[in-house]
mmCIF file of C-alpha atoms in Angstrom:
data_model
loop_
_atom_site.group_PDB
_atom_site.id
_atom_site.type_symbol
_atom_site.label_atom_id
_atom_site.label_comp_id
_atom_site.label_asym_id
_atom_site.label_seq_id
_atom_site.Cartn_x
_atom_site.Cartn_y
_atom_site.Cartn_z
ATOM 1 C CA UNK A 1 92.506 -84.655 -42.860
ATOM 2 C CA UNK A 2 89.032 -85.602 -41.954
ATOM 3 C CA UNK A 3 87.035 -84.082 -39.329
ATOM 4 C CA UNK A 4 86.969 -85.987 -37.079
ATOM 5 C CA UNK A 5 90.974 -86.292 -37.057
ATOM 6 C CA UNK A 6 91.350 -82.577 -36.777
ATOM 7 C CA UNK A 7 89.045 -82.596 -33.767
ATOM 8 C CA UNK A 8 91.073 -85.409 -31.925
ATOM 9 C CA UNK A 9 90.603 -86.004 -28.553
ATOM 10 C CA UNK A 10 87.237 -84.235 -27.120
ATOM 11 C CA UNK A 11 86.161 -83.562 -23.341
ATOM 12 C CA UNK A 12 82.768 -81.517 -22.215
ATOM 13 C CA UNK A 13 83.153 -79.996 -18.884
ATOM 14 C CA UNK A 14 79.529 -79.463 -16.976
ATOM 15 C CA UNK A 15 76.915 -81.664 -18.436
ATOM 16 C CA UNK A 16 73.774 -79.144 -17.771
ATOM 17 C CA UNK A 17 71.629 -78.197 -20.205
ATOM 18 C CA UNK A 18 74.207 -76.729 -22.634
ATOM 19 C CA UNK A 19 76.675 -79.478 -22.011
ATOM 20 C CA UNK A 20 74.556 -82.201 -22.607
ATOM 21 C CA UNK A 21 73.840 -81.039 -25.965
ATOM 22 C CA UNK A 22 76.794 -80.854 -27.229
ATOM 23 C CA UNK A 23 77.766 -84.075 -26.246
ATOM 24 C CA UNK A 24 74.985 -85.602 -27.383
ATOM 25 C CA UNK A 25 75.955 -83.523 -30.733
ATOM 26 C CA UNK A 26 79.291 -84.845 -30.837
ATOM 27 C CA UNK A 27 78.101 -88.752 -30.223
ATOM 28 C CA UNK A 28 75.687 -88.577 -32.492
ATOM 29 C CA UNK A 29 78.492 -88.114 -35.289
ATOM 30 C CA UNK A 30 80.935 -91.085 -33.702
ATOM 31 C CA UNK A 31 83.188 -88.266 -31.568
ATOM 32 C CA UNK A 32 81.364 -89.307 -28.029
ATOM 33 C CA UNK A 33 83.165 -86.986 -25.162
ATOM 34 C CA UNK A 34 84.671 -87.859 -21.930
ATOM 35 C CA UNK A 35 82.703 -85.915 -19.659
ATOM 36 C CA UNK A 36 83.461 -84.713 -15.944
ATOM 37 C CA UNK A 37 81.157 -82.574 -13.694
ATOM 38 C CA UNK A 38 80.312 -82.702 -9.897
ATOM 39 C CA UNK A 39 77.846 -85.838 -9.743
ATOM 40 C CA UNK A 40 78.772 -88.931 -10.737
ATOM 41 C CA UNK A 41 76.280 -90.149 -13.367
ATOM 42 C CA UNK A 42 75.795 -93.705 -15.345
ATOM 43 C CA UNK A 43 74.794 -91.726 -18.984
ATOM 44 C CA UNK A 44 73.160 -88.673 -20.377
ATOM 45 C CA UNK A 45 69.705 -88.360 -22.049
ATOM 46 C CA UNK A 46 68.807 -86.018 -24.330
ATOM 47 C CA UNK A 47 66.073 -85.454 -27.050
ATOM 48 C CA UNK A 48 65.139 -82.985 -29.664
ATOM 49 C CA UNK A 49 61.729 -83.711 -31.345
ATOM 50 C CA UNK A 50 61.169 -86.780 -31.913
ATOM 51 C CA UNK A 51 64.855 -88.083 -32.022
ATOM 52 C CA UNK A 52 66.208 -89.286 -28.185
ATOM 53 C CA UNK A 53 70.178 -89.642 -27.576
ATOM 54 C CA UNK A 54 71.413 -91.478 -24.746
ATOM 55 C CA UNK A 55 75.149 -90.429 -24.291
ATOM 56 C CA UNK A 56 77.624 -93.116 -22.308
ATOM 57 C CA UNK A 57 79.159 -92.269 -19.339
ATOM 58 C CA UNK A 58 79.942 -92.594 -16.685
ATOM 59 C CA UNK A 59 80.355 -88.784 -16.054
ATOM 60 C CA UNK A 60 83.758 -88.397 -13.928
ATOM 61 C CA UNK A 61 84.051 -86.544 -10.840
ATOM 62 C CA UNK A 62 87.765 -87.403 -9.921
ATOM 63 C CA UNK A 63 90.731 -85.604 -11.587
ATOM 64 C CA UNK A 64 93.017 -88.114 -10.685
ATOM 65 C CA UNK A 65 91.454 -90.605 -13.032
ATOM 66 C CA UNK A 66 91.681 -87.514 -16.154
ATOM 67 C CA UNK A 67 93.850 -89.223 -18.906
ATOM 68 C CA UNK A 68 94.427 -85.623 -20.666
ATOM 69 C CA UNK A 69 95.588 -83.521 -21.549
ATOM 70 C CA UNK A 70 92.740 -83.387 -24.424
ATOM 71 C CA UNK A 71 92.492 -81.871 -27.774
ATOM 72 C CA UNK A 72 89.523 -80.108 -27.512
ATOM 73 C CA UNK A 73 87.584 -78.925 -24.294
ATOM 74 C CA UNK A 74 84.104 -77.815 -24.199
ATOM 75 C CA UNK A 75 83.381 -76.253 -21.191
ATOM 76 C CA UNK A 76 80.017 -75.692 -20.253
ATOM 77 C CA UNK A 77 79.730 -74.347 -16.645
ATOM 78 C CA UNK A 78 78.024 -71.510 -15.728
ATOM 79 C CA UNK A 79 80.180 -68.499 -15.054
ATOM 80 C CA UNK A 80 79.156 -68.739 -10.850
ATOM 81 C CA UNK A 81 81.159 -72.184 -11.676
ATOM 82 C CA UNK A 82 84.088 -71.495 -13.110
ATOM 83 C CA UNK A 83 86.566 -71.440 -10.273
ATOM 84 C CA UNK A 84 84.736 -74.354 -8.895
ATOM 85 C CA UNK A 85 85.784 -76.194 -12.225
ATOM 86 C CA UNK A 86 89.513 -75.124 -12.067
ATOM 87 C CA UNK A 87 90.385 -78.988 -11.077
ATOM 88 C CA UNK A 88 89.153 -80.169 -14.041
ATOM 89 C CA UNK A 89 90.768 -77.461 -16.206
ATOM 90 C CA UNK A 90 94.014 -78.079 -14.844
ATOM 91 C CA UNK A 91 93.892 -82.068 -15.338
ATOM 92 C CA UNK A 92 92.252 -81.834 -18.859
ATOM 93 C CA UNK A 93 94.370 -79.147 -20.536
ATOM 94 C CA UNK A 94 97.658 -78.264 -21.840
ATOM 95 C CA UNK A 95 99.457 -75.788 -24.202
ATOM 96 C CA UNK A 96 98.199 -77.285 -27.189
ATOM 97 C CA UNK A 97 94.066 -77.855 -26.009
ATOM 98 C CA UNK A 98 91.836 -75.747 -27.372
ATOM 99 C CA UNK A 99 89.121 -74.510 -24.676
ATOM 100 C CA UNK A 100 86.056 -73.659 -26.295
ATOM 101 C CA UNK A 101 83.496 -71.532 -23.494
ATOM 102 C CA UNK A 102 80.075 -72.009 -23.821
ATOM 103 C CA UNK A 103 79.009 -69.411 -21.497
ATOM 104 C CA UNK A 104 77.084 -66.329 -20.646
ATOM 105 C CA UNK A 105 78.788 -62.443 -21.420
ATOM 106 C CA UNK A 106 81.782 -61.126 -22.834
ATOM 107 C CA UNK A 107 84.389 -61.866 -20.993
ATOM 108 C CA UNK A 108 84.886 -65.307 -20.838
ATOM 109 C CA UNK A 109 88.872 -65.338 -22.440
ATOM 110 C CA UNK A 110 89.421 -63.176 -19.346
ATOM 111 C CA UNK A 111 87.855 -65.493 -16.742
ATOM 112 C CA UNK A 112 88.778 -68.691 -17.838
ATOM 113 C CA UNK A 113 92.505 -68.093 -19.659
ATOM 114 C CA UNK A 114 94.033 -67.842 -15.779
ATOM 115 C CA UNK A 115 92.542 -71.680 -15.221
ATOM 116 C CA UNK A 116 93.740 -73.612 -18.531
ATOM 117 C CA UNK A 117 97.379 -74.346 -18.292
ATOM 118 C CA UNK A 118 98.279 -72.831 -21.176
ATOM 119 C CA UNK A 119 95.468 -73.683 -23.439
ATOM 120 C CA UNK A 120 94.468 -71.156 -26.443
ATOM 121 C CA UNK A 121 90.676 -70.321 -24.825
ATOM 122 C CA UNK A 122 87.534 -69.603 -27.519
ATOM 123 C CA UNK A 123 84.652 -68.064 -26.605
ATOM 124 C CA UNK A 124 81.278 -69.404 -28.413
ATOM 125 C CA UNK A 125 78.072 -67.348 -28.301
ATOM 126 C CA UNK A 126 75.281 -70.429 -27.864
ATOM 127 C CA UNK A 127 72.065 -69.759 -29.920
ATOM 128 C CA UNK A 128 69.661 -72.752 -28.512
ATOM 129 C CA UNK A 129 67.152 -73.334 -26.503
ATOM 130 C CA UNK A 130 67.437 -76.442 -24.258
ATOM 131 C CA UNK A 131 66.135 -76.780 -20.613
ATOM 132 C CA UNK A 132 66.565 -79.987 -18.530
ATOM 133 C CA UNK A 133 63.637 -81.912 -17.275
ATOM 134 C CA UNK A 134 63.063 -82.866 -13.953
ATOM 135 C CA UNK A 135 64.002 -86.426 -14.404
ATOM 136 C CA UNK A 136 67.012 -85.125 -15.847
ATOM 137 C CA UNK A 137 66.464 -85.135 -19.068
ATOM 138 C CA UNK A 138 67.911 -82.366 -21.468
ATOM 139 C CA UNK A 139 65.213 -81.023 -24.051
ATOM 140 C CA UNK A 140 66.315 -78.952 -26.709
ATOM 141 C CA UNK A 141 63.145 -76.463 -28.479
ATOM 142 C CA UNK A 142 64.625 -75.526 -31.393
ATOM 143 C CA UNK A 143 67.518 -75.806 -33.743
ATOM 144 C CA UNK A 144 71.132 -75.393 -32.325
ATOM 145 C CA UNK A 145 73.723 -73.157 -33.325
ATOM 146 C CA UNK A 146 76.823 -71.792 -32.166
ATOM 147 C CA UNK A 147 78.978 -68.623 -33.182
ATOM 148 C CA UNK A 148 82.094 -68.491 -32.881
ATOM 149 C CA UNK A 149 85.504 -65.931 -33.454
ATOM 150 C CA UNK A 150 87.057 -67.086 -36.878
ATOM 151 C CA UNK A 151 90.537 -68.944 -36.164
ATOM 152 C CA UNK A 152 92.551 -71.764 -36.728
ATOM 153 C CA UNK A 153 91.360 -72.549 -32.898
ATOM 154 C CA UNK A 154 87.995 -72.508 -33.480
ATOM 155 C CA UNK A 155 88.075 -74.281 -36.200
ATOM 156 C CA UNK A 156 88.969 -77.171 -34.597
ATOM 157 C CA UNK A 157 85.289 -76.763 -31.989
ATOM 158 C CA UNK A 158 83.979 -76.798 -35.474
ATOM 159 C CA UNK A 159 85.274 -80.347 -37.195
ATOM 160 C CA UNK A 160 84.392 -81.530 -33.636
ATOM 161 C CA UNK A 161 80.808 -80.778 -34.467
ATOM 162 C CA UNK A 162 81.072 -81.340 -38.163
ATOM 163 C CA UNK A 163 77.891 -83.303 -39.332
ATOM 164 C CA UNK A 164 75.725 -82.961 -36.359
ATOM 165 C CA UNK A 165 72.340 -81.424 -35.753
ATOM 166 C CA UNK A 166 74.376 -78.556 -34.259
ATOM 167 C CA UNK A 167 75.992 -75.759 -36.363
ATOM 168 C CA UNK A 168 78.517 -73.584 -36.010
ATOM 169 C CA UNK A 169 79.574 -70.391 -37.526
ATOM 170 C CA UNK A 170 82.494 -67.501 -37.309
ATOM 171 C CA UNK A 171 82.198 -64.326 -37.086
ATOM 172 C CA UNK A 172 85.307 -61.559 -37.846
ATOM 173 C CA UNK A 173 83.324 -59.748 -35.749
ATOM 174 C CA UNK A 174 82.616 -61.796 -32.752
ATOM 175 C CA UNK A 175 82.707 -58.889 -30.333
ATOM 176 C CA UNK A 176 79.217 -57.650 -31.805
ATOM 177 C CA UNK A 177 77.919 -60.851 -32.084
ATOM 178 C CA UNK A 178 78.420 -61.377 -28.251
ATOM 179 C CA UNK A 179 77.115 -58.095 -27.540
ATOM 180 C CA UNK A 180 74.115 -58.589 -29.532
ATOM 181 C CA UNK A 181 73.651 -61.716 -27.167
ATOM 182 C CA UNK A 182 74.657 -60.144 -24.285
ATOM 183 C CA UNK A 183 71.579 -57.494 -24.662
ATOM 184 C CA UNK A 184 69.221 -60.326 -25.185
ATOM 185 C CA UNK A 185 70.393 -62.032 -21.791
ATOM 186 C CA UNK A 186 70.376 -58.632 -19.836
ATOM 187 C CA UNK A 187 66.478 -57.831 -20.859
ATOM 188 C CA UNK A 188 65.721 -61.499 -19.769
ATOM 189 C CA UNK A 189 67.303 -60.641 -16.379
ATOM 190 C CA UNK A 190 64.021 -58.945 -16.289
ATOM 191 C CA UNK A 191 61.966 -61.959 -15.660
ATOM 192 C CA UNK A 192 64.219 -62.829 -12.448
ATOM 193 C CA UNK A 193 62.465 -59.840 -10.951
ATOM 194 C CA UNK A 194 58.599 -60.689 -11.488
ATOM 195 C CA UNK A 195 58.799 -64.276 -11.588
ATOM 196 C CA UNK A 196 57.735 -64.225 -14.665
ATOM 197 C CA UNK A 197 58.043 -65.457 -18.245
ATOM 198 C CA UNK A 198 58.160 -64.167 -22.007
ATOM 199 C CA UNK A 199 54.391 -63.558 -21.986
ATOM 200 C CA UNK A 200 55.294 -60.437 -19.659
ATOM 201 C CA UNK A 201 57.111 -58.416 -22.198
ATOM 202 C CA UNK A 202 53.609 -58.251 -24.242
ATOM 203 C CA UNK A 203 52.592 -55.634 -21.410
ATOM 204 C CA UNK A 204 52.883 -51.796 -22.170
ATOM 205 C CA UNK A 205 54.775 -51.024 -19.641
ATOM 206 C CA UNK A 206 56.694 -53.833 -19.113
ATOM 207 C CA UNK A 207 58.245 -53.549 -22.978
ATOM 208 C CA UNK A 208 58.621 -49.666 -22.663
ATOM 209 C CA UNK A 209 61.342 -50.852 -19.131
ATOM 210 C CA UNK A 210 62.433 -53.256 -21.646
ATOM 211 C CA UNK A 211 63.601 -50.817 -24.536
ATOM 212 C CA UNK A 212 64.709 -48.094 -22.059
ATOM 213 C CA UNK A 213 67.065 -50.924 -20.691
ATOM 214 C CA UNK A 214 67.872 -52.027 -24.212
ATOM 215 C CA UNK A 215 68.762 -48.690 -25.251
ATOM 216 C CA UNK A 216 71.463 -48.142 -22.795
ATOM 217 C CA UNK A 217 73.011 -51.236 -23.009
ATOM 218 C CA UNK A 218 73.089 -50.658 -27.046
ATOM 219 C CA UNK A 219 74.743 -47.462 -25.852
ATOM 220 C CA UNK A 220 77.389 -48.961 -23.565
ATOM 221 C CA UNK A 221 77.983 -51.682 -26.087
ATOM 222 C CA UNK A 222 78.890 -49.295 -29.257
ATOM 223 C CA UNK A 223 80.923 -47.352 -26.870
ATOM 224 C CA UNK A 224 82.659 -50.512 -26.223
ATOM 225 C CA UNK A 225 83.272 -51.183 -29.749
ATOM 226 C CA UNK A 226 80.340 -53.115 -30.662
ATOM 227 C CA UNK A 227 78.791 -52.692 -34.317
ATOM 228 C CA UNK A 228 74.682 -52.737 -33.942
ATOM 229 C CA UNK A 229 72.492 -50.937 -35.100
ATOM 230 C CA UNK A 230 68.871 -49.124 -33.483
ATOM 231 C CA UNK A 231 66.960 -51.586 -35.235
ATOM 232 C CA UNK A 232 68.095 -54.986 -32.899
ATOM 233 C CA UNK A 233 66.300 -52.995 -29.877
ATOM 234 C CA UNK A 234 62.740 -53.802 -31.601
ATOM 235 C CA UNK A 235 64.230 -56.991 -32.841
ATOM 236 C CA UNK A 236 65.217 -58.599 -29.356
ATOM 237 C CA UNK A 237 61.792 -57.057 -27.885
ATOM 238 C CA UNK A 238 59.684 -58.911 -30.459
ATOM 239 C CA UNK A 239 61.347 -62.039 -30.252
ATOM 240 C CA UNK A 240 60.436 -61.885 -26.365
ATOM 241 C CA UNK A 241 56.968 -61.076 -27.589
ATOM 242 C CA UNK A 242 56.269 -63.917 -30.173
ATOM 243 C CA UNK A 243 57.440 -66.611 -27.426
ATOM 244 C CA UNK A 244 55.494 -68.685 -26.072
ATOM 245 C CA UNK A 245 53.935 -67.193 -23.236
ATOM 246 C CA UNK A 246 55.095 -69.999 -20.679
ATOM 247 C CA UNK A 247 59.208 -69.853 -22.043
ATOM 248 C CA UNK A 248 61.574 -68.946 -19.596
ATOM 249 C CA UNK A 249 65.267 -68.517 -19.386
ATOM 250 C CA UNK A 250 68.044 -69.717 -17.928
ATOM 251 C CA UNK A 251 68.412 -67.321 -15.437
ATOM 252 C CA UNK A 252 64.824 -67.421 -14.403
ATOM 253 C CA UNK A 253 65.251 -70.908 -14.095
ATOM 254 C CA UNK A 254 68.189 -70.648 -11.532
ATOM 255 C CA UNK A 255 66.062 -68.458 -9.278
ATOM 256 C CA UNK A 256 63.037 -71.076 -9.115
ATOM 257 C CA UNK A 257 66.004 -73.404 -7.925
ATOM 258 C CA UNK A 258 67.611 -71.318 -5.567
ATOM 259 C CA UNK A 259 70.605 -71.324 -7.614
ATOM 260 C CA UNK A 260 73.439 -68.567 -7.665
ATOM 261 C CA UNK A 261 72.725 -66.368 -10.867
ATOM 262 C CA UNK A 262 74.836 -65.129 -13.465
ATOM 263 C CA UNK A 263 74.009 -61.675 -12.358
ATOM 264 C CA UNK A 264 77.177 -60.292 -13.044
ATOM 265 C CA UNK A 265 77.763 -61.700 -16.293
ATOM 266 C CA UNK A 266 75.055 -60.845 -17.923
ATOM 267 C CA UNK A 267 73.844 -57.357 -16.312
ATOM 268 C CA UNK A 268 76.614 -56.548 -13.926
ATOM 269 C CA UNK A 269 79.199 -56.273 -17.122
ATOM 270 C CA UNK A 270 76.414 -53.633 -18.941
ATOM 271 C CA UNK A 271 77.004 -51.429 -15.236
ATOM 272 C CA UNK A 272 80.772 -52.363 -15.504
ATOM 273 C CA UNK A 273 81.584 -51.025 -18.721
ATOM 274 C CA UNK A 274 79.206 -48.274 -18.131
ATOM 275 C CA UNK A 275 81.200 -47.050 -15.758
ATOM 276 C CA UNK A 276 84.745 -47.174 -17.478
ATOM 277 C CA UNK A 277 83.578 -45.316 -20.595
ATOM 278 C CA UNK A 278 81.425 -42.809 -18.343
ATOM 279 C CA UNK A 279 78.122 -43.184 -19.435
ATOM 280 C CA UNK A 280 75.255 -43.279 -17.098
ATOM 281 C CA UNK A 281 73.255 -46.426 -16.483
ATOM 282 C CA UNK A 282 70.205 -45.824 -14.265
ATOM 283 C CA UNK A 283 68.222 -48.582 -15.365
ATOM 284 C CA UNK A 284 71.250 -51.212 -14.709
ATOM 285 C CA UNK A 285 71.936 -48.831 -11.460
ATOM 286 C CA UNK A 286 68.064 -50.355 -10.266
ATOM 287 C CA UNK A 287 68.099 -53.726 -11.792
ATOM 288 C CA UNK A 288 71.842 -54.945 -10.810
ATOM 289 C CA UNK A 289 71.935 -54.872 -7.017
ATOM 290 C CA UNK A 290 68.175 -56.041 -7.291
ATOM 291 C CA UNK A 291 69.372 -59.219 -9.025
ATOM 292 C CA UNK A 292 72.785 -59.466 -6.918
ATOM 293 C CA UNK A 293 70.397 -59.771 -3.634
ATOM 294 C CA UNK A 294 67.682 -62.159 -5.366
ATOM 295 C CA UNK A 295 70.609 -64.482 -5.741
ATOM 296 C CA UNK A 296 73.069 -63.912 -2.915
ATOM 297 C CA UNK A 297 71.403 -62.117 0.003
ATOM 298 C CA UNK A 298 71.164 -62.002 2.729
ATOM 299 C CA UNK A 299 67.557 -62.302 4.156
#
């Protein structure tokens, strides 16, 4: 069976950043999505390099004109989104879609299973770098890569993407992986607080916060069952520090915008878990309700 036959039938849900690459990904290889989210649009754009994809819509906002259920959802909403994205989850899937999450955290099975009708739900760690433009264009720095848990589910995300500029890989050990994500995101939480980008984390002080906060989210994350070792503390650090000075992240991004944050997917959950294994998190205990009032309030 050929790729593209095992993928079948392929919707992206939330064509942001994230979702707009992989549907240019999948167009680019002859397996162009249906795609739904809140605004009604005419096409995406998206370029990497040199190379520009323009993606045909239109992008559909009504549920009542969903012809699913689909093989193979990508859903690509932020985690502040997902209940506003239960519609769509309901009209595109069925017992037999697979529901691949390209989200934020750890606990995306948990959050999204309750919405999907039935529908076998994959998480996906998402290892690119892609911002949208201001004209609404989605630029990807970088190459794009996704991890995934190894299964007969995800392998069908996989010969969706088979042949594109964007890989993907299993893990048996998924859990780590998304923990070792998971730390990245809840250092770069960081940023939301100065207004500031990577070139902050080449200050003294501002790395030693950064590997104090590292360390006890390493901590609550092995006590949690994650597999890491000392060594990714200095490894997500330095990757902060050889950035580009002016690269920001997604989260920082949302607060420029006055968008709700993922607060409590990607730091909230280090507090959480804290808490039910009983180890002590003072530097989430600061930097949690200081990121829960920079994006909800009040004042």
């Amino acid at each position: 069976m050929s790729a593209s036959a095992s993928a079948g039938t392929v919707a992206v849900i939330g064509p942001g950043a994230i979702g707009t690459t992989i549907a240019a990904a999948l167009h680019q290889v002859g397996r162009t999505p249906v795609v739904f989210g809140r605004s009604a649009r005419d096409e995406l754009a998206f370029r990497t390099g040199s190379e520009r994809v323009v993606v045909p819509g239109p992008v559909r906002t009504d549920t009542a004109a969903v012809d699913g259920p689909f093989d193979l959802v990508f859903l690509a909403v932020k985690t502040t989104q997902v209940s506003g994205a239960a519609g769509l989850l309901a009209a595109t899937c069925g017992p037999d879609t697979v529901v691949c999450v390209l989200q934020n955290g750890i606990e995306q099975v948990d959050s999204v299973t309750p919405l999907v009708a039935g529908a076998t739900v994959v998480p996906a760690v998402v290892w690119f770098p892609a911002v949208r433009e201001p004209d609404g264009e989605v630029l990807l720095h970088g190459a794009a890569r996704l991890t995934l848990p190894t299964g007969s589910a995800s392998d069908r995300a996989a010969a969706a993407l088979d042949g594109s500029w964007c890989t993907v890989e299993t893990s048996t050990d998924f859990h780590s992986t998304a923990w070792r994500k998971l730390l990245q995101n809840a250092a770069a939480g960081l940023m939301v607080l100065t207004g500031r980008r990577s070139g902050m984390y080449t200050r003294d002080d501002v790395a030693g916060l950064a590997v104090v906060y590292l360390r006890e989210c390493l901590t609550v994350a092995r006590a949690d069952g994650a597999v890491l070792d000392d060594a990714v503390v200095g490894t997500i650090l330095d990757g902060f520090r050889t950035r580009p000075a002016d690269l920001g992240t997604s989260i920082l991004a949302d607060r420029v915008a006055g968008f709700p944050l993922e607060w409590d997917a990607r730091n909230g959950v280090v507090q959480r878990r804290g808490r039910a294994h009983g180890i002590p998190t003072p530097v989430s205990d600061v930097v949690v309700p200081l990121l829960a009032a920079a994006s909800d309030g009040p004042g």
